[in-house]
XYZ file of C-alpha atoms in Angstrom:
439
model
C 0.000 0.000 0.000
C 2.816 2.394 0.943
C 4.597 1.663 -2.384
C 1.387 2.375 -4.305
C 0.937 5.713 -2.529
C 4.574 6.632 -3.199
C 4.209 5.705 -6.856
C 1.075 7.825 -7.181
C 2.714 10.755 -5.404
C 5.788 10.680 -7.649
C 3.593 10.312 -10.707
C 1.548 13.301 -9.572
C 4.679 15.421 -9.050
C 6.034 14.459 -12.468
C 2.681 14.853 -14.195
C 2.437 11.137 -15.124
C -0.340 8.575 -14.977
C -0.182 5.674 -12.520
C 0.462 2.184 -13.876
C -2.793 0.249 -14.198
C -3.203 -3.477 -13.512
C -4.951 -3.728 -16.879
C -1.871 -2.565 -18.782
C 0.186 -5.066 -20.750
C 3.750 -5.803 -19.700
C 5.151 -3.600 -22.486
C 2.793 -0.728 -21.545
C 3.784 -1.100 -17.884
C 7.448 -1.042 -18.785
C 6.970 2.003 -21.018
C 5.038 3.917 -18.353
C 7.529 2.888 -15.674
C 10.332 4.238 -17.852
C 8.360 7.498 -18.322
C 8.025 7.794 -14.554
C 11.717 7.158 -14.002
C 12.620 9.743 -16.653
C 10.168 12.205 -15.144
C 11.618 11.718 -11.657
C 15.143 12.140 -13.020
C 14.151 15.340 -14.819
C 12.485 16.695 -11.670
C 15.503 15.875 -9.518
C 17.832 17.400 -12.117
C 15.774 20.605 -12.182
C 15.820 20.729 -8.378
C 19.583 20.221 -8.303
C 20.148 22.869 -10.978
C 17.917 25.301 -9.102
C 19.746 24.547 -5.849
C 23.108 25.052 -7.555
C 21.940 28.252 -9.258
C 20.637 29.718 -6.006
C 23.900 28.795 -4.320
C 25.817 30.615 -7.053
C 23.506 33.608 -6.630
C 24.473 33.769 -2.954
C 28.162 33.454 -3.884
C 28.082 36.157 -6.565
C 25.919 38.335 -4.334
C 28.750 38.594 -1.789
C 30.902 40.439 -4.338
C 30.745 44.201 -4.065
C 29.395 46.271 -6.938
C 31.115 49.463 -7.979
C 28.823 52.442 -8.477
C 27.891 53.352 -12.016
C 30.277 56.004 -13.266
C 29.862 57.038 -16.881
C 33.466 58.155 -17.341
C 34.767 54.866 -15.893
C 32.446 52.846 -18.148
C 33.472 54.914 -21.162
C 37.136 54.192 -20.421
C 36.327 50.478 -20.364
C 34.351 50.484 -23.610
C 36.979 52.610 -25.311
C 39.431 49.807 -24.504
C 41.584 51.966 -22.240
C 41.240 50.191 -18.891
C 39.688 46.772 -19.582
C 38.446 44.375 -22.249
C 34.672 45.115 -22.562
C 33.451 41.520 -23.133
C 35.413 40.222 -20.134
C 34.247 43.163 -18.006
C 30.606 42.383 -18.886
C 31.082 38.638 -18.376
C 32.456 39.304 -14.903
C 30.117 42.127 -13.843
C 26.666 41.239 -15.188
C 26.196 38.001 -13.153
C 27.129 39.949 -10.024
C 24.526 42.600 -10.857
C 21.854 39.942 -11.433
C 22.817 38.209 -8.176
C 22.297 41.476 -6.287
C 19.026 41.961 -8.187
C 17.748 38.492 -7.222
C 18.933 38.820 -3.608
C 17.170 42.182 -3.425
C 13.910 40.593 -4.557
C 14.318 37.818 -1.973
C 14.627 40.328 0.861
C 11.764 42.647 -0.116
C 9.687 43.251 3.032
C 5.991 43.060 3.848
C 5.476 39.818 1.914
C 6.213 41.549 -1.370
C 8.823 38.899 -2.207
C 6.084 36.230 -2.153
C 3.778 37.890 -4.679
C 3.294 35.896 -7.931
C 4.554 38.696 -10.182
C 7.708 39.208 -8.100
C 8.359 35.454 -8.215
C 7.886 35.551 -11.997
C 10.521 38.298 -12.264
C 12.840 36.271 -10.036
C 12.432 33.216 -12.243
C 13.294 35.236 -15.333
C 16.366 36.706 -13.661
C 17.538 33.307 -12.380
C 17.390 31.885 -15.912
C 19.360 34.883 -17.160
C 21.919 34.394 -14.397
C 22.324 30.705 -15.292
C 22.882 31.570 -18.959
C 25.594 34.085 -18.071
C 27.533 31.927 -15.647
C 27.429 29.061 -18.160
C 29.196 31.155 -20.805
C 32.906 30.717 -21.395
C 34.997 33.803 -20.724
C 34.714 35.706 -24.046
C 38.292 35.924 -25.309
C 38.202 34.609 -28.876
C 36.041 36.095 -31.627
C 33.635 33.108 -31.551
C 33.307 33.280 -27.765
C 32.567 37.015 -27.928
C 29.890 36.500 -30.573
C 28.298 33.686 -28.558
C 28.305 35.888 -25.457
C 26.674 38.675 -27.476
C 23.905 36.290 -28.609
C 23.301 35.234 -25.012
C 22.922 38.871 -23.956
C 20.559 39.475 -26.867
C 18.434 36.480 -25.816
C 18.356 37.740 -22.226
C 17.438 41.244 -23.372
C 14.586 39.831 -25.442
C 13.304 37.702 -22.551
C 13.442 40.665 -20.162
C 11.541 42.811 -22.653
C 8.919 40.094 -23.122
C 8.486 39.771 -19.369
C 8.543 43.594 -19.016
C 10.337 43.431 -15.675
C 9.418 46.915 -14.484
C 5.710 46.537 -15.203
C 5.616 43.018 -13.759
C 7.196 44.287 -10.538
C 4.586 47.046 -10.457
C 1.888 44.376 -10.732
C 3.542 42.645 -7.767
C 2.985 45.773 -5.689
C -0.649 45.869 -6.808
C -1.018 42.224 -5.778
C 0.302 43.007 -2.308
C -1.921 46.084 -2.001
C -4.903 43.971 -3.007
C -4.003 41.373 -0.393
C -3.498 43.967 2.344
C -6.716 45.771 1.403
C -9.076 42.793 1.480
C -10.519 43.454 4.930
C -10.776 47.196 4.383
C -12.569 46.602 1.101
C -14.943 44.176 2.815
C -15.751 46.795 5.473
C -16.235 49.463 2.809
C -18.623 47.165 0.928
C -20.589 46.596 4.146
C -20.688 50.339 4.748
C -22.016 51.109 1.270
C -24.435 48.188 0.882
C -25.900 47.729 4.367
C -27.744 50.354 6.421
C -26.761 48.514 9.584
C -23.070 49.217 8.916
C -23.413 52.642 7.257
C -21.726 54.386 10.193
C -18.476 52.398 9.957
C -15.547 54.880 10.315
C -13.859 53.989 7.047
C -13.508 55.928 3.815
C -12.652 54.896 0.268
C -9.314 56.706 0.536
C -8.296 54.284 3.288
C -8.650 51.241 1.061
C -5.178 51.443 -0.507
C -2.658 50.756 2.291
C 0.242 52.963 1.122
C 1.393 53.500 4.703
C 1.808 49.735 5.156
C 4.186 49.648 2.181
C 6.462 52.420 3.447
C 9.144 49.931 4.519
C 9.353 48.606 0.945
C 10.382 51.935 -0.580
C 14.147 51.802 0.044
C 14.477 48.078 -0.831
C 12.566 48.682 -4.085
C 14.919 51.548 -4.886
C 17.884 49.211 -4.389
C 16.329 46.502 -6.577
C 15.553 48.985 -9.347
C 19.099 50.364 -9.206
C 20.296 46.825 -9.972
C 17.916 46.759 -12.929
C 19.239 50.094 -14.204
C 22.842 48.939 -13.807
C 22.266 45.664 -15.625
C 20.438 47.348 -18.517
C 23.066 50.065 -18.832
C 26.107 47.754 -18.910
C 24.419 45.124 -21.083
C 23.230 47.646 -23.653
C 26.558 49.435 -23.633
C 28.013 46.173 -24.920
C 25.170 45.359 -27.325
C 25.158 48.855 -28.812
C 28.920 49.358 -29.039
C 30.824 48.725 -32.262
C 32.633 45.398 -32.158
C 34.702 46.270 -35.185
C 37.504 48.832 -35.273
C 36.097 52.329 -35.673
C 36.659 54.250 -38.853
C 38.699 57.438 -38.915
C 35.559 59.510 -38.276
C 35.042 60.995 -34.842
C 32.410 59.055 -32.929
C 29.577 60.965 -31.255
C 28.325 58.011 -29.227
C 29.763 54.970 -27.431
C 27.139 52.358 -26.628
C 24.382 54.172 -24.752
C 26.439 57.286 -23.969
C 26.413 60.477 -26.032
C 29.945 61.835 -25.854
C 28.974 65.511 -26.076
C 25.555 66.342 -24.683
C 24.040 69.737 -25.406
C 21.956 69.940 -22.249
C 19.813 72.860 -23.381
C 18.762 71.080 -26.575
C 17.934 67.839 -24.771
C 15.821 69.665 -22.164
C 14.013 71.812 -24.751
C 13.132 68.747 -26.799
C 11.750 66.945 -23.729
C 9.728 70.027 -22.738
C 8.338 70.269 -26.270
C 7.291 66.609 -26.111
C 5.577 67.161 -22.753
C 3.753 70.219 -24.148
C 2.473 68.114 -27.029
C 1.213 65.405 -24.653
C -0.493 68.013 -22.474
C -2.109 69.659 -25.522
C -3.331 66.326 -26.838
C -4.867 65.549 -23.449
C -6.390 68.901 -22.441
C -6.587 70.748 -25.760
C -4.119 73.396 -24.563
C -0.944 73.703 -22.492
C 0.621 76.342 -20.225
C 3.740 78.133 -21.443
C 7.238 77.040 -20.444
C 9.749 79.773 -19.556
C 13.466 79.000 -19.759
C 16.263 80.544 -17.718
C 19.667 79.302 -18.870
C 23.034 80.274 -17.432
C 25.511 81.526 -20.015
C 27.909 78.570 -19.792
C 25.025 76.114 -20.199
C 24.776 77.113 -23.845
C 28.348 76.069 -24.622
C 29.498 73.458 -22.124
C 29.156 69.833 -23.282
C 29.723 66.592 -21.362
C 29.244 62.815 -21.814
C 25.919 61.407 -20.627
C 22.829 59.573 -21.835
C 20.396 61.942 -23.510
C 17.661 59.261 -23.220
C 17.893 59.315 -19.406
C 17.715 63.108 -19.202
C 14.786 63.128 -21.636
C 12.906 60.495 -19.594
C 13.292 62.399 -16.319
C 12.510 65.857 -17.728
C 9.477 64.466 -19.547
C 8.129 62.998 -16.285
C 8.719 66.217 -14.359
C 7.195 68.436 -17.050
C 4.102 66.252 -17.443
C 3.517 66.522 -13.693
C 4.110 70.299 -13.704
C 1.786 70.923 -16.661
C -0.929 68.692 -15.228
C -0.760 70.364 -11.792
C -0.902 73.825 -13.383
C -3.872 73.039 -15.631
C -5.906 71.347 -12.903
C -5.181 74.139 -10.407
C -6.122 76.969 -12.795
C -8.728 75.243 -14.956
C -10.601 77.677 -17.230
C -12.827 77.139 -20.233
C -13.614 79.487 -23.103
C -17.047 80.250 -24.580
C -16.842 77.009 -26.573
C -16.371 75.008 -23.368
C -12.760 74.149 -24.224
C -9.896 74.402 -21.735
C -7.758 77.489 -22.270
C -4.329 78.049 -20.740
C -3.902 81.692 -21.863
C -4.041 83.148 -18.338
C -2.272 80.317 -16.539
C 1.111 80.856 -14.869
C 3.976 79.367 -16.885
C 6.123 76.423 -15.819
C 9.669 77.705 -15.303
C 12.713 75.699 -16.337
C 16.132 76.745 -15.020
C 19.260 75.097 -16.413
C 22.516 75.662 -14.556
C 25.661 74.118 -16.018
C 29.134 75.491 -15.440
C 32.617 74.157 -15.928
C 34.281 73.131 -12.687
C 31.131 72.141 -10.781
C 30.302 68.535 -9.894
C 26.614 68.571 -10.850
C 24.523 70.323 -13.452
C 21.074 71.223 -12.128
C 17.701 71.542 -13.816
C 15.013 73.189 -11.690
C 11.381 72.900 -12.801
C 8.893 75.012 -10.846
C 5.133 75.286 -11.230
C 2.277 77.118 -9.535
C 0.003 74.110 -9.402
C -1.069 74.724 -5.772
C 1.539 72.360 -4.360
C 0.922 69.310 -2.190
C 0.377 68.414 1.431
C 3.286 66.836 3.287
C 1.498 63.474 3.105
C 0.933 63.807 -0.654
C 4.583 64.783 -1.140
C 5.650 61.577 0.609
C 3.331 59.491 -1.561
C 4.516 61.200 -4.769
C 7.668 59.084 -4.613
C 5.812 55.906 -3.615
C 5.797 53.091 -6.168
C 2.498 52.560 -7.987
C 0.839 55.527 -6.316
C -1.133 57.662 -8.737
C -3.760 60.336 -8.195
C -5.419 59.945 -11.599
C -8.883 58.443 -11.897
C -7.845 56.018 -14.668
C -4.517 54.490 -13.691
C -2.441 52.844 -16.397
C -2.374 49.610 -14.402
C -5.029 47.797 -12.418
C -5.621 44.432 -10.809
C -8.811 42.576 -11.741
C -9.620 39.169 -10.261
C -6.004 38.868 -9.136
C -4.638 39.459 -12.634
C -2.644 42.537 -13.628
C -4.063 44.488 -16.551
C -3.138 47.686 -18.356
C -5.824 50.256 -19.008
C -6.831 50.757 -22.624
C -7.425 54.446 -21.928
C -4.969 55.582 -19.242
C -4.274 59.238 -18.649
C -1.660 60.487 -21.100
C -0.080 62.593 -18.375
C 0.038 60.124 -15.495
C -1.224 56.827 -14.178
C 1.647 54.319 -14.283
C 2.789 55.144 -10.752
C 6.469 54.501 -11.447
C 7.439 57.756 -13.154
C 8.772 59.799 -10.242
C 10.336 57.010 -8.146
C 12.041 55.524 -11.209
C 13.215 58.988 -12.285
C 14.906 59.343 -8.907
C 16.434 55.862 -9.232
C 17.852 56.733 -12.670
C 19.248 60.011 -11.341
C 20.815 58.428 -8.246
C 22.164 55.417 -10.169
C 24.269 57.765 -12.301
C 25.586 59.852 -9.419
C 22.881 62.521 -9.377
C 19.619 63.002 -7.505
C 16.017 64.139 -7.809
C 14.517 66.257 -5.034
C 10.989 67.652 -4.701
C 10.024 70.684 -2.642
C 6.465 71.938 -2.290
C 4.613 74.906 -0.866
C 1.042 73.869 -0.159
C -1.386 76.247 -1.822
C 1.253 77.662 -4.189
C 3.321 75.177 -6.178
C 6.112 72.614 -6.452
C 9.789 72.662 -7.411
C 11.755 69.710 -8.703
C 15.564 69.737 -8.703
C 17.269 67.250 -11.023
C 21.017 66.975 -10.407
C 23.217 65.430 -13.114
C 26.755 64.332 -12.256
C 29.175 65.823 -14.786
C 32.510 65.549 -12.933
């Protein structure tokens, strides 16, 4: 009896049918062999997973150097290291820190299905990297490049950032179950109509406060991995021609900060106009040296952060000073402008972009939540959780709703040696300071 139970249990684990007494000898032998093969495959997968997790712990003990664009440029220009070997050595360490960060997320966040899905994707990527030979020969380098391309494609298909955001929604949904039940009682039953609970209390942002710093650390690992990996994938493997290069990998060698900021502001104005029908003006104040001084950086990162800040500033301004003309359309003619100050001088450590609006500012509580992951004040968020499944809205707000814009902007800024700081004056407006490390 015990043997029969064991056989059925193993068959269940391996997804196999039990051997029937009605089977012929050959059928029994065939099914027995299937069971043995299934058990072997299961044990092999368990051993590989155990070994991989052990390697993650080993690689995770190695310290990571901070991202420094000039140091990375020296590596990819072949001045201080061999880029393929640098990537082969560094990327598994970054992924190990990424995975370890997910494992230690607090408040049960590390047990959410979406977070576990991200971990599984990262563990497979880690296994692929550590299985690669050190890329020394041409063939080894090309194989390593293909592995990175496969990993990049798998990460894009999984959409790591969005999947992690769904993990936060899953935790919020779990933590909110009892509050939602009480709210439903309050709204559907006269007996419980006096319950002291409001709809605003349903989302437990305060209970997720301890997850903020660990999420920042995890996302910095994501930024570092993407930056180094794409530096390699986007860099020329062949010897450069005699022409002067303007870009190495992901880094623009000579950024014109004013142009990058103006282009991002113009894009934000277009988004605001498409959404509201009009947009407040943007006033620029630029220090004299900012027009001439150039430095190496990623224009895509600056554009992303400025776009997020300007969308927030325009939205706050429009909603605080909402006016409509005789046709019932929103007009921004009499609205205060959003001011953009660019300060960049030779000899300083950080350039600074200050964006200030008169959008009535925020309370201290709202300011704290502005940097909270997956918090959004819009009525149609870009992401939602229905029946335990993450979905993206078909009609999200064009100006906000993803809930990752500001916290990820700060992560990008801090990952590259800068920072993003918000200051607010309730009833008046908000200022955002974006610091960019240039020295």
